[in-house]
Amino acid sequence: MLKPSTAGNRSELFFSEAQDVFPGGVNAPEHGFALVGGTPRFMDQGDGAYLIDVDGNRYIDYVLASGTLILGHASHRVLGPSIEAMTRGTCYGAPTRVESELAWAVTEMLPSMELLRFVTSGTEAVMSAVRLARAFTSRPRLVVFEGHYHGYADTVLARSGGSVDARGTRGGIPPDHGIVLPAEYAISVLPYNDREAAQRLFEQYPDEIAAIIIEPVTAHMGVIPPADDFLPLLRELTTAYGALLIFDEVMTGFRVHPGGAQTLYDVRPDLTTLGNVLGGGFPIGAYGGRRDVMALAAPLGLVAQGGTMSGHPIVMTAGLATLRHLREPGVWRHIEHTAAALADGLLDVARAAKTAVFQTHIGTMLSLFFTQTPISDWRSAQHADTDKFAQFFHVMLQNGVYVPPSPFASWFVSTEHGMPEIEMTLRAAYRAFRSL
Ligand code: PMP
């Protein structure tokens, strides 16, 4: 394996200081370089499509905070209204109109979300949606898919077969066989895109399944779209057996289509979770869906969910500015075209450099696997050569391109990425492929 690219002096210093105060020197594993080796770059500034680190190095950013920054870094469209709102007060602990304005934008874009709630992270949104589904159906069992990620609440981190958390982190989570354990841990893990396995599970537990939760396009083992008819089958099974279908669109919302995967594939879930793009760069989550299900949330119903910072006015303002701009004619299509140019270009340069890759690409997201074997689920994703990815990552970084520091994360594009950035990226990629 190549030596990881060297970080500048200040990143090295700041990382060594951070390791004294944070486990692993970071506040989230995905901020570090654990999967690619080396020192994470400490960032000082974002500027459109670029990140600038504390040593003054400039990178074209394809991470965009897990895809959050769909309008790029420090967008004036987001900053202007957010700063104006902040001068009137940072938060009130009381309702504000902007909460409803953002909710209207969401329900227009994702009409299945008849009633919704804003929370402060995707993890909270998922936790709340699952609790609601169990309350609505009076059933315990939750169905999840291998390799899908739904945040880090106990309810969705399961074991058996593979881990549902691609990183395999499940310490502190009770085993899931649901026999001696309290019902809240009853969970079944299915292979993604396996129709027969889903059918069999419903036959095995016809009266026990509260809900299926799925990333309708998974983004945590690289981007992997659903097999044809997989989502419609899940819709049919859940309806037939009286279970709920939850689409976790924290990642795919506004990214695979302005109306999310549910609009792209025309499958209406009972509940949806959102996050990332929705907050315009500030912490957010949302869950919502069928009016009769959502009516169980307190104070209308008995399902607990609250939050000091829920519906935070600055976050709502930033989110509203983001969605408003995304809905302007041509804006989303432009990002999609840029992503397509990047995806096609990467395949071309890989071919020119005689490097075998498998690529997936949908909407404004893409990923690149170092394998020729088609990837459709967690097991096939294991064929990807993670050492090669790490080498590729470091050569890209040295050439001013910041791709996700994980072979199983998605790349994202923003409104601020244009042809100059794509061309620079492809030149760097050619060098990186040739170095392998
Ligand atoms: N679900 C999905 C599909 C996610 O991608 C993520 C992380 N972005 C989460 C849930 C958890 O969201 P958060 O990190 O905001 O808690």
GROMACS .gro file of C-alpha atoms and ligand atoms in nm:
model
  452
    1MET     CA    1   0.000   0.000   0.000
    2LEU     CA    2   0.122   0.352  -0.083
    3LYS     CA    3   0.205   0.576   0.209
    4PRO     CA    4  -0.093   0.801   0.285
    5SER     CA    5  -0.046   1.154   0.155
    6THR     CA    6   0.110   1.379   0.418
    7ALA     CA    7  -0.102   1.642   0.586
    8GLY     CA    8   0.030   1.994   0.644
    9ASN     CA    9   0.181   2.090   0.978
   10ARG     CA   10  -0.129   2.247   1.122
   11SER     CA   11  -0.358   1.951   1.042
   12GLU     CA   12  -0.101   1.720   1.205
   13LEU     CA   13  -0.083   1.941   1.513
   14PHE     CA   14  -0.456   1.994   1.546
   15PHE     CA   15  -0.524   1.622   1.500
   16SER     CA   16  -0.276   1.526   1.770
   17GLU     CA   17  -0.437   1.779   2.008
   18ALA     CA   18  -0.786   1.652   1.919
   19GLN     CA   19  -0.690   1.295   2.006
   20ASP     CA   20  -0.647   1.409   2.368
   21VAL     CA   21  -1.005   1.526   2.389
   22PHE     CA   22  -1.209   1.314   2.143
   23PRO     CA   23  -1.210   0.938   2.088
   24GLY     CA   24  -1.004   0.895   1.772
   25GLY     CA   25  -0.963   1.273   1.751
   26VAL     CA   26  -1.303   1.327   1.587
   27ASN     CA   27  -1.665   1.383   1.681
   28ALA     CA   28  -1.793   1.139   1.420
   29PRO     CA   29  -1.599   0.846   1.272
   30GLU     CA   30  -1.687   0.963   0.921
   31HIS     CA   31  -1.493   1.287   0.977
   32GLY     CA   32  -1.169   1.093   1.021
   33PHE     CA   33  -0.956   0.886   0.786
   34ALA     CA   34  -0.992   0.552   0.969
   35LEU     CA   35  -1.083   0.366   0.649
   36VAL     CA   36  -0.811   0.517   0.429
   37GLY     CA   37  -0.530   0.583   0.678
   38GLY     CA   38  -0.340   0.905   0.739
   39THR     CA   39  -0.426   1.233   0.907
   40PRO     CA   40  -0.761   1.395   0.843
   41ARG     CA   41  -0.736   1.746   0.701
   42PHE     CA   42  -0.864   2.007   0.943
   43MET     CA   43  -1.077   2.253   0.751
   44ASP     CA   44  -1.078   2.627   0.782
   45GLN     CA   45  -1.320   2.741   0.517
   46GLY     CA   46  -1.562   2.634   0.248
   47ASP     CA   47  -1.608   2.826  -0.074
   48GLY     CA   48  -1.861   2.703  -0.332
   49ALA     CA   49  -1.731   2.370  -0.462
   50TYR     CA   50  -1.411   2.401  -0.258
   51LEU     CA   51  -1.281   2.325   0.090
   52ILE     CA   52  -0.972   2.502   0.222
   53ASP     CA   53  -0.774   2.335   0.498
   54VAL     CA   54  -0.585   2.497   0.786
   55ASP     CA   55  -0.259   2.471   0.589
   56GLY     CA   56  -0.410   2.665   0.298
   57ASN     CA   57  -0.462   2.366   0.065
   58ARG     CA   58  -0.767   2.391  -0.159
   59TYR     CA   59  -0.973   2.087  -0.253
   60ILE     CA   60  -1.268   2.030  -0.483
   61ASP     CA   61  -1.517   1.882  -0.238
   62TYR     CA   62  -1.724   1.576  -0.332
   63VAL     CA   63  -1.820   1.497   0.027
   64LEU     CA   64  -2.022   1.814   0.089
   65ALA     CA   65  -2.091   1.708   0.448
   66SER     CA   66  -2.249   1.373   0.351
   67GLY     CA   67  -2.420   1.540   0.060
   68THR     CA   68  -2.581   1.809   0.273
   69LEU     CA   69  -2.441   2.113   0.091
   70ILE     CA   70  -2.631   2.082  -0.236
   71LEU     CA   71  -2.582   2.458  -0.297
   72GLY     CA   72  -2.211   2.433  -0.211
   73HIS     CA   73  -2.019   2.588   0.077
   74ALA     CA   74  -2.111   2.929   0.218
   75SER     CA   75  -2.387   2.986  -0.035
   76HIS     CA   76  -2.503   3.348  -0.024
   77ARG     CA   77  -2.854   3.217  -0.088
   78VAL     CA   78  -2.846   3.041   0.248
   79LEU     CA   79  -2.625   3.280   0.443
   80GLY     CA   80  -2.822   3.596   0.358
   81PRO     CA   81  -3.159   3.494   0.507
   82SER     CA   82  -2.998   3.291   0.790
   83ILE     CA   83  -2.786   3.583   0.912
   84GLU     CA   84  -3.083   3.817   0.886
   85ALA     CA   85  -3.293   3.573   1.093
   86MET     CA   86  -3.017   3.538   1.350
   87THR     CA   87  -3.005   3.912   1.414
   88ARG     CA   88  -3.365   3.885   1.539
   89GLY     CA   89  -3.283   3.602   1.782
   90THR     CA   90  -3.124   3.260   1.762
   91CYS     CA   91  -3.410   3.051   1.899
   92TYR     CA   92  -3.734   3.110   2.084
   93GLY     CA   93  -3.859   2.782   2.232
   94ALA     CA   94  -4.195   2.874   2.079
   95PRO     CA   95  -4.350   2.822   1.734
   96THR     CA   96  -4.240   3.030   1.436
   97ARG     CA   97  -4.403   3.069   1.094
   98VAL     CA   98  -4.091   2.958   0.909
   99GLU     CA   99  -4.144   2.604   1.045
  100SER     CA  100  -4.473   2.584   0.853
  101GLU     CA  101  -4.316   2.742   0.545
  102LEU     CA  102  -4.049   2.474   0.534
  103ALA     CA  103  -4.311   2.204   0.599
  104TRP     CA  104  -4.519   2.329   0.303
  105ALA     CA  105  -4.214   2.314   0.077
  106VAL     CA  106  -4.147   1.957   0.193
  107THR     CA  107  -4.503   1.834   0.146
  108GLU     CA  108  -4.517   1.988  -0.201
  109MET     CA  109  -4.197   1.806  -0.298
  110LEU     CA  110  -4.280   1.479  -0.115
  111PRO     CA  111  -4.661   1.462  -0.104
  112SER     CA  112  -4.663   1.139   0.102
  113MET     CA  113  -4.555   1.353   0.401
  114GLU     CA  114  -4.903   1.472   0.495
  115LEU     CA  115  -4.802   1.560   0.852
  116LEU     CA  116  -4.444   1.590   0.966
  117ARG     CA  117  -4.213   1.684   1.251
  118PHE     CA  118  -3.875   1.856   1.243
  119VAL     CA  119  -3.606   1.719   1.473
  120THR     CA  120  -3.232   1.780   1.487
  121SER     CA  121  -3.074   1.476   1.322
  122GLY     CA  122  -3.147   1.187   1.093
  123THR     CA  123  -3.088   0.951   1.384
  124GLU     CA  124  -3.368   1.114   1.582
  125ALA     CA  125  -3.599   1.113   1.280
  126VAL     CA  126  -3.550   0.738   1.231
  127MET     CA  127  -3.586   0.661   1.602
  128SER     CA  128  -3.913   0.855   1.612
  129ALA     CA  129  -4.054   0.703   1.291
  130VAL     CA  130  -3.984   0.350   1.413
  131ARG     CA  131  -4.144   0.418   1.750
  132LEU     CA  132  -4.450   0.556   1.576
  133ALA     CA  133  -4.474   0.251   1.348
  134ARG     CA  134  -4.460   0.015   1.646
  135ALA     CA  135  -4.726   0.215   1.827
  136PHE     CA  136  -4.954   0.233   1.522
  137THR     CA  137  -4.936  -0.138   1.444
  138SER     CA  138  -4.903  -0.261   1.806
  139ARG     CA  139  -4.633  -0.494   1.671
  140PRO     CA  140  -4.268  -0.525   1.771
  141ARG     CA  141  -4.064  -0.645   1.474
  142LEU     CA  142  -3.860  -0.410   1.258
  143VAL     CA  143  -3.710  -0.520   0.927
  144VAL     CA  144  -3.385  -0.365   0.807
  145PHE     CA  145  -3.143  -0.445   0.523
  146GLU     CA  146  -2.778  -0.546   0.534
  147GLY     CA  147  -2.541  -0.259   0.469
  148HIS     CA  148  -2.808   0.010   0.509
  149TYR     CA  149  -2.745   0.284   0.759
  150HIS     CA  150  -3.019   0.460   0.952
  151GLY     CA  151  -2.827   0.648   1.219
  152TYR     CA  152  -2.697   0.507   1.542
  153ALA     CA  153  -3.005   0.449   1.760
  154ASP     CA  154  -3.024   0.103   1.924
  155THR     CA  155  -3.345   0.031   1.734
  156VAL     CA  156  -3.175   0.014   1.395
  157LEU     CA  157  -2.830  -0.124   1.472
  158ALA     CA  158  -2.875  -0.497   1.442
  159ARG     CA  159  -2.660  -0.802   1.418
  160SER     CA  160  -2.707  -1.145   1.256
  161GLY     CA  161  -2.569  -1.218   0.911
  162GLY     CA  162  -2.396  -0.893   0.831
  163SER     CA  163  -2.421  -0.578   1.030
  164VAL     CA  164  -2.669  -0.321   0.910
  165ASP     CA  165  -2.406  -0.065   0.992
  166ALA     CA  166  -2.148  -0.087   0.715
  167ARG     CA  167  -1.882   0.009   0.968
  168GLY     CA  168  -1.964  -0.293   1.183
  169THR     CA  169  -1.990  -0.085   1.499
  170ARG     CA  170  -2.243  -0.249   1.723
  171GLY     CA  171  -2.087  -0.256   2.069
  172GLY     CA  172  -2.347  -0.200   2.339
  173ILE     CA  173  -2.634  -0.318   2.120
  174PRO     CA  174  -2.811  -0.628   2.255
  175PRO     CA  175  -2.831  -0.928   2.020
  176ASP     CA  176  -3.147  -0.937   1.822
  177HIS     CA  177  -3.305  -1.278   1.828
  178GLY     CA  178  -3.613  -1.140   1.996
  179ILE     CA  179  -3.670  -1.442   2.219
  180VAL     CA  180  -3.539  -1.344   2.557
  181LEU     CA  181  -3.509  -0.977   2.471
  182PRO     CA  182  -3.765  -0.706   2.521
  183ALA     CA  183  -3.980  -0.652   2.215
  184GLU     CA  184  -3.814  -0.323   2.125
  185TYR     CA  185  -3.512  -0.518   2.006
  186ALA     CA  186  -3.704  -0.756   1.776
  187ILE     CA  187  -3.536  -0.693   1.446
  188SER     CA  188  -3.478  -0.892   1.129
  189VAL     CA  189  -3.197  -0.822   0.886
  190LEU     CA  190  -3.257  -0.907   0.521
  191PRO     CA  191  -3.029  -0.898   0.218
  192TYR     CA  192  -3.102  -0.589   0.004
  193ASN     CA  193  -3.267  -0.655  -0.331
  194ASP     CA  194  -3.362  -1.014  -0.238
  195ARG     CA  195  -3.732  -1.052  -0.314
  196GLU     CA  196  -3.770  -1.411  -0.195
  197ALA     CA  197  -3.608  -1.337   0.142
  198ALA     CA  198  -3.856  -1.053   0.200
  199GLN     CA  199  -4.150  -1.273   0.106
  200ARG     CA  200  -4.032  -1.556   0.333
  201LEU     CA  201  -3.991  -1.324   0.629
  202PHE     CA  202  -4.351  -1.204   0.607
  203GLU     CA  203  -4.467  -1.567   0.585
  204GLN     CA  204  -4.261  -1.645   0.896
  205TYR     CA  205  -4.391  -1.349   1.100
  206PRO     CA  206  -4.730  -1.262   0.947
  207ASP     CA  207  -4.861  -1.078   1.256
  208GLU     CA  208  -4.539  -0.951   1.407
  209ILE     CA  209  -4.383  -0.705   1.163
  210ALA     CA  210  -4.444  -0.340   1.250
  211ALA     CA  211  -4.241  -0.192   0.967
  212ILE     CA  212  -3.975  -0.223   0.704
  213ILE     CA  213  -3.722   0.058   0.705
  214ILE     CA  214  -3.508   0.096   0.394
  215GLU     CA  215  -3.283   0.344   0.219
  216PRO     CA  216  -3.474   0.326  -0.110
  217VAL     CA  217  -3.141   0.384  -0.285
  218THR     CA  218  -2.875   0.284  -0.040
  219ALA     CA  219  -2.581   0.522  -0.005
  220HIS     CA  220  -2.374   0.353   0.264
  221MET     CA  221  -2.208   0.074   0.073
  222GLY     CA  222  -2.160   0.303  -0.221
  223VAL     CA  223  -2.470   0.411  -0.409
  224ILE     CA  224  -2.673   0.100  -0.490
  225PRO     CA  225  -3.010   0.144  -0.657
  226PRO     CA  226  -3.298  -0.094  -0.582
  227ALA     CA  227  -3.352  -0.388  -0.816
  228ASP     CA  228  -3.648  -0.350  -1.052
  229ASP     CA  229  -3.972  -0.406  -0.864
  230PHE     CA  230  -3.801  -0.441  -0.525
  231LEU     CA  231  -3.962  -0.129  -0.376
  232PRO     CA  232  -4.307  -0.208  -0.526
  233LEU     CA  233  -4.278  -0.558  -0.377
  234LEU     CA  234  -4.203  -0.415  -0.032
  235ARG     CA  235  -4.503  -0.185  -0.075
  236GLU     CA  236  -4.724  -0.482  -0.162
  237LEU     CA  237  -4.600  -0.701   0.122
  238THR     CA  238  -4.633  -0.433   0.389
  239THR     CA  239  -4.984  -0.346   0.273
  240ALA     CA  240  -5.091  -0.710   0.256
  241TYR     CA  241  -4.959  -0.793   0.604
  242GLY     CA  242  -5.063  -0.470   0.779
  243ALA     CA  243  -4.708  -0.342   0.832
  244LEU     CA  244  -4.576   0.006   0.752
  245LEU     CA  245  -4.318   0.096   0.490
  246ILE     CA  246  -4.063   0.356   0.601
  247PHE     CA  247  -3.835   0.516   0.344
  248ASP     CA  248  -3.525   0.658   0.504
  249GLU     CA  249  -3.451   0.942   0.262
  250VAL     CA  250  -3.203   1.123   0.487
  251MET     CA  251  -2.948   1.079   0.208
  252THR     CA  252  -3.165   1.039  -0.103
  253GLY     CA  253  -3.413   1.319  -0.024
  254PHE     CA  254  -3.365   1.599  -0.284
  255ARG     CA  255  -3.061   1.412  -0.421
  256VAL     CA  256  -3.183   1.125  -0.643
  257HIS     CA  257  -3.479   1.340  -0.754
  258PRO     CA  258  -3.613   1.669  -0.614
  259GLY     CA  259  -3.900   1.459  -0.473
  260GLY     CA  260  -3.673   1.185  -0.338
  261ALA     CA  261  -3.658   0.817  -0.431
  262GLN     CA  262  -4.031   0.784  -0.364
  263THR     CA  263  -4.103   1.019  -0.655
  264LEU     CA  264  -3.833   0.872  -0.878
  265TYR     CA  265  -3.967   0.517  -0.833
  266ASP     CA  266  -4.329   0.618  -0.778
  267VAL     CA  267  -4.372   0.419  -0.457
  268ARG     CA  268  -4.555   0.590  -0.172
  269PRO     CA  269  -4.420   0.499   0.173
  270ASP     CA  270  -4.628   0.530   0.490
  271LEU     CA  271  -4.352   0.724   0.664
  272THR     CA  272  -4.042   0.907   0.541
  273THR     CA  273  -3.735   1.032   0.722
  274LEU     CA  274  -3.530   1.325   0.594
  275GLY     CA  275  -3.219   1.515   0.703
  276ASN     CA  276  -2.898   1.647   0.544
  277VAL     CA  277  -2.998   1.870   0.246
  278LEU     CA  278  -3.316   1.976   0.428
  279GLY     CA  279  -3.125   2.186   0.686
  280GLY     CA  280  -2.922   2.391   0.438
  281GLY     CA  281  -2.601   2.304   0.624
  282PHE     CA  282  -2.742   2.312   0.979
  283PRO     CA  283  -2.841   2.014   1.197
  284ILE     CA  284  -3.182   1.874   1.103
  285GLY     CA  285  -3.397   1.567   1.070
  286ALA     CA  286  -3.763   1.525   0.981
  287TYR     CA  287  -4.011   1.242   0.986
  288GLY     CA  288  -4.358   1.239   0.845
  289GLY     CA  289  -4.616   1.058   0.639
  290ARG     CA  290  -4.970   0.932   0.668
  291ARG     CA  291  -5.191   1.162   0.870
  292ASP     CA  292  -5.347   0.875   1.070
  293VAL     CA  293  -5.003   0.745   1.170
  294MET     CA  294  -4.852   1.086   1.249
  295ALA     CA  295  -5.157   1.171   1.462
  296LEU     CA  296  -5.016   0.934   1.724
  297ALA     CA  297  -4.727   1.172   1.800
  298ALA     CA  298  -4.758   1.373   2.121
  299PRO     CA  299  -4.942   1.595   2.200
  300LEU     CA  300  -5.215   1.451   1.971
  301GLY     CA  301  -5.125   1.095   2.065
  302LEU     CA  302  -4.921   0.906   2.320
  303VAL     CA  303  -4.596   0.858   2.129
  304ALA     CA  304  -4.323   1.068   2.287
  305GLN     CA  305  -4.106   1.297   2.079
  306GLY     CA  306  -3.989   1.647   2.149
  307GLY     CA  307  -3.668   1.844   2.148
  308THR     CA  308  -3.543   2.177   2.275
  309MET     CA  309  -3.396   2.259   1.934
  310SER     CA  310  -3.667   2.096   1.717
  311GLY     CA  311  -3.787   2.333   1.446
  312HIS     CA  312  -3.496   2.570   1.515
  313PRO     CA  313  -3.571   2.896   1.331
  314ILE     CA  314  -3.224   2.947   1.180
  315VAL     CA  315  -3.217   2.589   1.053
  316MET     CA  316  -3.568   2.628   0.911
  317THR     CA  317  -3.464   2.950   0.736
  318ALA     CA  318  -3.154   2.789   0.584
  319GLY     CA  319  -3.355   2.483   0.476
  320LEU     CA  320  -3.627   2.695   0.319
  321ALA     CA  321  -3.371   2.902   0.124
  322THR     CA  322  -3.214   2.578  -0.001
  323LEU     CA  323  -3.538   2.414  -0.114
  324ARG     CA  324  -3.661   2.736  -0.276
  325HIS     CA  325  -3.348   2.761  -0.487
  326LEU     CA  326  -3.353   2.390  -0.576
  327ARG     CA  327  -3.708   2.429  -0.705
  328GLU     CA  328  -3.617   2.711  -0.945
  329PRO     CA  329  -3.630   2.596  -1.308
  330GLY     CA  330  -3.317   2.417  -1.424
  331VAL     CA  331  -3.128   2.425  -1.093
  332TRP     CA  332  -3.160   2.061  -0.994
  333ARG     CA  333  -3.118   1.945  -1.356
  334HIS     CA  334  -2.792   2.137  -1.373
  335ILE     CA  335  -2.650   1.945  -1.074
  336GLU     CA  336  -2.770   1.619  -1.224
  337HIS     CA  337  -2.592   1.701  -1.554
  338THR     CA  338  -2.271   1.784  -1.371
  339ALA     CA  339  -2.288   1.454  -1.182
  340ALA     CA  340  -2.344   1.268  -1.510
  341ALA     CA  341  -2.044   1.441  -1.669
  342LEU     CA  342  -1.831   1.341  -1.372
  343ALA     CA  343  -1.958   0.982  -1.374
  344ASP     CA  344  -1.901   0.938  -1.749
  345GLY     CA  345  -1.564   1.109  -1.732
  346LEU     CA  346  -1.444   0.884  -1.449
  347LEU     CA  347  -1.533   0.576  -1.648
  348ASP     CA  348  -1.347   0.715  -1.951
  349VAL     CA  349  -1.029   0.794  -1.760
  350ALA     CA  350  -1.040   0.459  -1.575
  351ARG     CA  351  -1.060   0.286  -1.912
  352ALA     CA  352  -0.776   0.499  -2.052
  353ALA     CA  353  -0.566   0.412  -1.745
  354LYS     CA  354  -0.665   0.044  -1.778
  355THR     CA  355  -0.812   0.032  -1.428
  356ALA     CA  356  -1.106  -0.198  -1.364
  357VAL     CA  357  -1.388  -0.015  -1.188
  358PHE     CA  358  -1.759  -0.058  -1.132
  359GLN     CA  359  -1.958   0.259  -1.109
  360THR     CA  360  -2.303   0.346  -0.986
  361HIS     CA  361  -2.467   0.681  -1.043
  362ILE     CA  362  -2.812   0.815  -0.976
  363GLY     CA  363  -2.925   1.178  -0.978
  364THR     CA  364  -2.663   1.390  -0.803
  365MET     CA  365  -2.485   1.096  -0.631
  366LEU     CA  366  -2.231   0.844  -0.753
  367SER     CA  367  -1.973   0.594  -0.637
  368LEU     CA  368  -1.676   0.410  -0.770
  369PHE     CA  369  -1.576   0.058  -0.671
  370PHE     CA  370  -1.244  -0.102  -0.754
  371THR     CA  371  -1.386  -0.424  -0.893
  372GLN     CA  372  -1.542  -0.547  -1.214
  373THR     CA  373  -1.804  -0.752  -1.035
  374PRO     CA  374  -2.143  -0.581  -1.046
  375ILE     CA  375  -2.250  -0.466  -0.700
  376SER     CA  376  -2.610  -0.498  -0.590
  377ASP     CA  377  -2.599  -0.567  -0.217
  378TRP     CA  378  -2.375  -0.586   0.089
  379ARG     CA  379  -2.223  -0.920  -0.006
  380SER     CA  380  -2.126  -0.815  -0.356
  381ALA     CA  381  -1.991  -0.484  -0.218
  382GLN     CA  382  -1.731  -0.694  -0.033
  383HIS     CA  383  -1.564  -0.759  -0.373
  384ALA     CA  384  -1.450  -0.399  -0.391
  385ASP     CA  385  -1.076  -0.357  -0.332
  386THR     CA  386  -1.058  -0.124  -0.033
  387ASP     CA  387  -0.676  -0.092  -0.037
  388LYS     CA  388  -0.688   0.033  -0.395
  389PHE     CA  389  -0.955   0.280  -0.296
  390ALA     CA  390  -0.735   0.411  -0.013
  391GLN     CA  391  -0.445   0.464  -0.255
  392PHE     CA  392  -0.673   0.633  -0.504
  393PHE     CA  393  -0.812   0.855  -0.228
  394HIS     CA  394  -0.469   0.981  -0.123
  395VAL     CA  395  -0.349   1.057  -0.475
  396MET     CA  396  -0.672   1.250  -0.535
  397LEU     CA  397  -0.619   1.442  -0.211
  398GLN     CA  398  -0.262   1.528  -0.311
  399ASN     CA  399  -0.401   1.656  -0.639
  400GLY     CA  400  -0.657   1.881  -0.473
  401VAL     CA  401  -0.967   1.660  -0.485
  402TYR     CA  402  -1.149   1.558  -0.168
  403VAL     CA  403  -1.349   1.240  -0.232
  404PRO     CA  404  -1.517   1.057   0.057
  405PRO     CA  405  -1.259   0.896   0.287
  406SER     CA  406  -1.440   0.562   0.262
  407PRO     CA  407  -1.474   0.304  -0.014
  408PHE     CA  408  -1.840   0.268   0.086
  409ALA     CA  409  -1.953   0.630   0.088
  410SER     CA  410  -2.119   0.822  -0.193
  411TRP     CA  411  -1.976   1.116  -0.385
  412PHE     CA  412  -2.196   1.424  -0.415
  413VAL     CA  413  -2.209   1.720  -0.649
  414SER     CA  414  -2.348   2.071  -0.584
  415THR     CA  415  -2.478   2.364  -0.790
  416GLU     CA  416  -2.129   2.515  -0.756
  417HIS     CA  417  -1.945   2.232  -0.931
  418GLY     CA  418  -1.896   2.313  -1.298
  419MET     CA  419  -1.696   2.193  -1.596
  420PRO     CA  420  -1.365   2.343  -1.472
  421GLU     CA  421  -1.395   2.138  -1.151
  422ILE     CA  422  -1.493   1.825  -1.341
  423GLU     CA  423  -1.196   1.862  -1.576
  424MET     CA  424  -0.953   1.912  -1.286
  425THR     CA  425  -1.103   1.610  -1.112
  426LEU     CA  426  -1.067   1.390  -1.419
  427ARG     CA  427  -0.702   1.492  -1.465
  428ALA     CA  428  -0.638   1.401  -1.099
  429ALA     CA  429  -0.831   1.075  -1.138
  430TYR     CA  430  -0.625   0.973  -1.441
  431ARG     CA  431  -0.306   1.023  -1.235
  432ALA     CA  432  -0.460   0.837  -0.942
  433PHE     CA  433  -0.569   0.540  -1.157
  434ARG     CA  434  -0.226   0.526  -1.321
  435SER     CA  435  -0.057   0.519  -0.980
  436LEU     CA  436  -0.237   0.202  -0.870
  437PMP     N1  437  -3.027   0.764   0.769
  437PMP     C1  438  -2.950   0.777   0.661
  437PMP     C2  439  -2.994   0.716   0.532
  437PMP     C3  440  -2.830   0.850   0.668
  437PMP     O1  441  -2.755   0.866   0.559
  437PMP     C4  442  -2.792   0.906   0.791
  437PMP     C5  443  -2.663   0.981   0.803
  437PMP     N2  444  -2.652   1.086   0.710
  437PMP     C6  445  -2.878   0.891   0.902
  437PMP     C7  446  -2.994   0.819   0.887
  437PMP     C8  447  -2.844   0.954   1.032
  437PMP     O2  448  -2.849   1.093   1.022
  437PMP     P1  449  -2.766   1.185   1.123
  437PMP     O3  450  -2.622   1.164   1.094
  437PMP     O4  451  -2.815   1.323   1.094
  437PMP     O5  452  -2.805   1.140   1.261
   0.00000   0.00000   0.00000
